[in-house]
């Protein structure tokens, strides 16, 4: 699929839940979030059905995200349903890694190719402060499990405030080097204010090369993270929503005043 600016669109990011077992300070408000109603969340059949249509129209790269994808009940079944769609040559997941120790081998077996695990510090106390609740040892165990399950390459998403030279970022880079992991630095963004930036070592944030569509847990197809534009796949139908999202994908992002990281999935 090509959009109005001749960008080939072949990457679909699917947020499978708005729920999360952490409360990262830059992602979620302290007081918690207003959760989607159960009936508004897409079913597995809807997610897999839409993905099938997207793949038939040229999507070949799919990422499962959230919220925290591993807290969605039945996630292994969903991964299997997606991996069975012929034509996906890169199937990945972004996760905070807390539950990865429990799921890594099942995910591999269900057909997931690889994972990105988020880790912004290797300091146990700062990790708990930053996530408001997490235990870093769960993430370390999760990273080991992902590597031993063969969900490779395991990439580490490291959110930085401004620079790779920040103390936490340097320590995470060292950790990655010691453990043969690939690091991706993501500069902290503010969707509401329209502060976005590129992902160092990745392809995110470069509008002229943007190849993505995002599906939220409640079925809104978003052609741009930094825009309010979205198309409801239930109301419009899968084919129609897909066509409209591609046709109306903005040339460049501005602000997003309706969505957040935890419900769009980053
Ligand atoms: N819960 C999973 C996780 O944390 O990996 C998946 C969803 S999370 C929203 C996806 C990615 O977005 C994570 O790597 C997270 O660090 C990043 N993220 C969240 N809020 C962000 C923000 N304000 N600026 C930049 N990246 C952010
Ligand atoms: Fe949860 Fe991921 Fe947001 Fe942290 S960044 S609160 S782990 S969704």
XYZ file of C-alpha atoms and ligand atoms in Angstrom:
301
model
C 0.000 0.000 0.000
C 1.266 3.477 -0.863
C 0.003 6.687 0.707
C -0.385 10.145 -0.865
C 3.288 10.883 -0.240
C 4.465 7.713 -1.919
C 5.440 6.060 1.353
C 5.019 2.302 1.329
C 2.924 1.255 4.334
C 3.758 -2.254 5.477
C 4.151 -2.104 9.274
C 1.201 -2.651 11.635
C 1.507 -2.133 15.377
C -1.292 -3.697 17.365
C -2.087 -2.663 20.928
C -3.845 -5.662 22.435
C -4.781 -4.111 25.787
C -4.774 -0.771 27.599
C -3.978 -2.529 30.883
C -0.530 -2.712 32.409
C 1.194 -4.246 35.404
C 3.538 -1.240 35.740
C 2.870 2.488 36.065
C 5.857 4.152 34.384
C 5.961 7.816 35.307
C 6.317 9.040 31.709
C 3.522 6.827 30.425
C 0.714 6.659 32.961
C -0.721 9.150 35.440
C -0.148 8.321 39.089
C -3.848 8.174 39.879
C -4.253 5.325 37.387
C -6.158 5.270 34.137
C -9.712 5.093 32.983
C -9.799 1.558 31.577
C -11.665 0.617 28.433
C -14.862 -1.342 28.898
C -14.530 -5.037 28.240
C -16.972 -4.936 25.324
C -14.975 -2.164 23.655
C -11.809 -4.248 23.512
C -11.313 -6.066 20.217
C -11.733 -9.832 20.355
C -9.003 -12.162 19.113
C -11.081 -12.878 16.014
C -11.366 -9.169 15.273
C -7.636 -8.548 15.764
C -6.608 -11.556 13.660
C -9.305 -10.791 11.078
C -8.141 -7.218 10.638
C -4.497 -8.308 10.505
C -5.357 -10.788 7.769
C -6.898 -8.008 5.701
C -3.890 -5.758 6.340
C -1.475 -8.514 5.290
C -3.508 -9.244 2.162
C -3.041 -5.556 1.312
C 0.727 -5.519 1.803
C 1.525 -5.457 5.524
C 4.471 -7.769 6.199
C 5.724 -6.538 9.562
C 3.588 -6.767 12.719
C 4.346 -5.740 16.292
C 2.185 -6.650 19.282
C 2.199 -4.044 22.037
C -0.034 -2.501 24.708
C -0.462 -1.492 27.569
C 1.382 -4.584 28.551
C 0.641 -7.284 25.958
C 1.503 -10.138 28.325
C -1.354 -9.205 30.689
C -3.943 -9.812 27.955
C -5.623 -13.088 28.864
C -4.923 -15.758 26.248
C -2.062 -13.829 24.646
C -0.398 -17.050 23.471
C -3.519 -18.004 21.522
C -3.623 -14.550 19.941
C 0.062 -14.703 18.966
C -0.556 -18.085 17.359
C -3.569 -16.769 15.429
C -1.481 -13.883 14.098
C 1.608 -15.962 13.323
C -0.513 -18.346 11.252
C -1.388 -15.542 8.848
C 0.706 -16.134 5.769
C 2.778 -13.183 4.600
C 4.141 -11.803 7.870
C 7.920 -11.945 7.725
C 8.617 -10.040 10.956
C 6.430 -10.677 14.010
C 7.601 -8.987 17.197
C 6.360 -7.823 20.584
C 7.183 -4.850 22.795
C 6.891 -5.737 26.472
C 8.078 -4.536 29.846
C 9.415 -8.067 30.360
C 7.951 -8.561 33.833
C 6.043 -11.699 32.775
C 8.466 -12.809 30.071
C 10.035 -15.526 32.210
C 6.645 -17.203 32.355
C 5.791 -16.805 28.663
C 9.002 -16.765 26.574
C 9.023 -20.381 25.433
C 5.275 -20.451 24.776
C 5.588 -17.254 22.723
C 8.355 -18.759 20.619
C 6.336 -21.908 20.171
C 3.294 -19.842 19.119
C 5.344 -18.284 16.327
C 6.611 -14.977 17.724
C 9.941 -14.096 16.099
C 11.497 -11.566 18.467
C 10.945 -9.125 21.332
C 11.809 -5.621 22.449
C 11.988 -5.331 26.223
C 11.812 -1.925 27.887
C 14.515 -1.094 30.414
C 15.453 2.491 31.275
C 17.767 1.829 34.226
C 19.616 -1.120 35.733
C 19.412 0.323 39.219
C 16.827 -1.674 41.232
C 15.704 1.286 43.342
C 15.409 3.683 40.420
C 13.550 1.017 38.447
C 10.950 0.714 41.184
C 10.654 4.501 41.412
C 10.328 4.901 37.653
C 7.746 2.148 37.241
C 6.075 3.035 40.587
C 5.743 -0.686 41.357
C 8.126 -2.978 39.443
C 10.864 -5.342 40.574
C 13.853 -5.229 38.212
C 14.746 -8.851 38.889
C 11.586 -9.917 37.069
C 12.796 -8.046 33.990
C 16.307 -9.493 34.201
C 14.800 -12.989 34.408
C 12.509 -12.119 31.506
C 15.412 -10.975 29.331
C 17.308 -14.217 30.036
C 14.213 -16.247 29.231
C 13.660 -14.399 25.937
C 17.256 -15.042 24.895
C 17.143 -18.705 25.832
C 13.808 -19.168 24.053
C 15.415 -17.753 20.901
C 13.227 -14.648 20.553
C 16.160 -13.013 18.785
C 17.459 -10.455 18.402
C 16.330 -9.266 21.836
C 16.337 -5.481 21.715
C 16.215 -3.224 24.749
C 14.074 -0.068 24.534
C 15.671 2.557 26.729
C 13.793 5.820 27.254
C 16.141 8.760 27.806
C 15.261 12.305 28.820
C 17.617 14.043 26.439
C 20.872 12.264 25.900
C 22.514 8.869 25.641
C 25.113 10.194 28.049
C 22.697 10.191 30.992
C 23.904 7.961 33.832
C 21.074 5.432 33.487
C 21.429 5.237 29.707
C 25.171 4.565 29.958
C 24.572 1.785 32.474
C 21.847 0.208 30.320
C 24.183 0.354 27.295
C 26.887 -1.406 29.311
C 24.376 -4.041 30.425
C 23.396 -4.605 26.776
C 27.000 -4.933 25.687
C 27.754 -7.440 28.457
C 24.702 -9.502 27.534
C 24.884 -9.242 23.764
C 21.617 -7.288 23.471
C 20.775 -4.510 21.014
C 19.866 -1.157 22.522
C 17.302 1.296 21.117
C 17.223 4.743 22.716
C 13.861 6.481 22.696
C 13.767 10.125 23.694
C 10.896 10.767 26.084
C 8.010 12.228 24.110
C 4.916 14.208 24.889
C 2.088 13.370 22.502
C -0.164 16.108 23.809
C 2.410 18.833 23.331
C 3.613 17.342 20.060
C 7.183 16.752 21.243
C 8.342 13.844 19.184
C 11.729 12.584 18.246
C 13.437 9.846 16.334
C 14.338 6.485 17.808
C 18.081 6.076 17.757
C 18.962 2.857 15.960
C 15.346 2.385 14.818
C 13.083 3.839 12.157
C 10.507 5.559 14.371
C 9.983 9.299 14.256
C 11.184 9.937 10.714
C 7.990 11.097 9.036
C 9.277 10.947 5.464
C 10.132 7.252 5.924
C 7.130 6.338 8.077
C 5.692 2.970 7.097
C 3.301 2.405 10.037
C -0.276 2.076 11.026
C -1.400 1.542 14.619
C -4.429 -0.368 15.827
C -5.605 0.458 19.351
C -7.085 -2.098 21.727
C -10.575 -0.695 21.046
C -10.301 -0.838 17.284
C -9.182 2.627 16.219
C -6.765 2.528 13.326
C -4.321 5.425 13.612
C -2.170 6.461 10.671
C 0.065 8.671 12.845
C 1.051 8.587 16.524
C 1.159 12.392 16.616
C -2.277 13.095 15.237
C -5.876 12.731 16.372
C -6.888 11.099 13.095
C -8.274 7.602 13.548
C -10.658 5.216 11.803
C -12.865 2.781 13.673
C -12.465 -0.692 12.183
C -15.766 -1.887 13.645
C -17.801 1.026 12.320
C -16.143 1.309 8.922
C -15.287 -2.321 8.243
C -11.746 -3.657 8.021
C -11.038 -2.953 4.321
C -12.541 0.491 4.399
C -10.796 1.575 7.603
C -7.492 0.344 6.206
C -7.931 2.235 2.955
C -8.934 5.422 4.750
C -6.028 5.261 7.201
C -3.574 4.922 4.329
C -5.278 7.620 2.258
C -5.405 10.089 5.149
C -1.995 9.391 6.654
C -0.617 12.882 7.340
C 2.659 13.978 5.783
C 4.029 14.719 9.218
C 2.924 14.492 12.840
C 1.805 17.420 14.962
C -0.066 16.741 18.201
C -2.156 13.949 19.595
C -4.738 15.141 22.069
C -6.870 12.046 22.142
C -4.427 9.184 22.650
C -1.685 8.164 25.053
C 1.276 5.798 24.939
C -0.396 3.134 27.005
C -3.453 2.940 24.787
C -1.703 3.323 21.445
C 1.353 1.275 22.317
C 4.146 3.666 21.391
N 4.237 -2.117 28.158
C 5.122 -2.381 27.087
C 6.478 -1.760 27.329
O 6.603 -0.917 28.203
O 7.402 -2.131 26.598
C 4.587 -1.967 25.723
C 3.864 -0.669 25.614
S 4.868 0.785 25.893
C 3.673 2.069 25.704
C 5.834 0.823 24.396
C 7.086 1.646 24.462
O 6.723 3.007 24.611
C 7.994 1.313 25.653
O 9.315 1.039 25.194
C 7.971 2.567 26.493
O 9.188 2.778 27.142
C 7.663 3.633 25.462
N 7.073 4.845 26.007
C 6.051 4.974 26.868
N 5.794 6.271 27.160
C 6.699 6.988 26.437
C 6.966 8.384 26.290
N 6.250 9.316 26.929
N 7.956 8.751 25.452
C 8.676 7.818 24.775
N 8.485 6.499 24.865
C 7.510 6.075 25.697
Fe 3.136 -0.012 31.158
Fe 4.791 0.040 29.104
Fe 3.488 2.274 29.837
Fe 5.392 1.315 31.396
S 5.653 2.086 29.298
S 3.348 1.996 32.069
S 5.206 -0.836 31.111
S 2.577 0.447 29.014
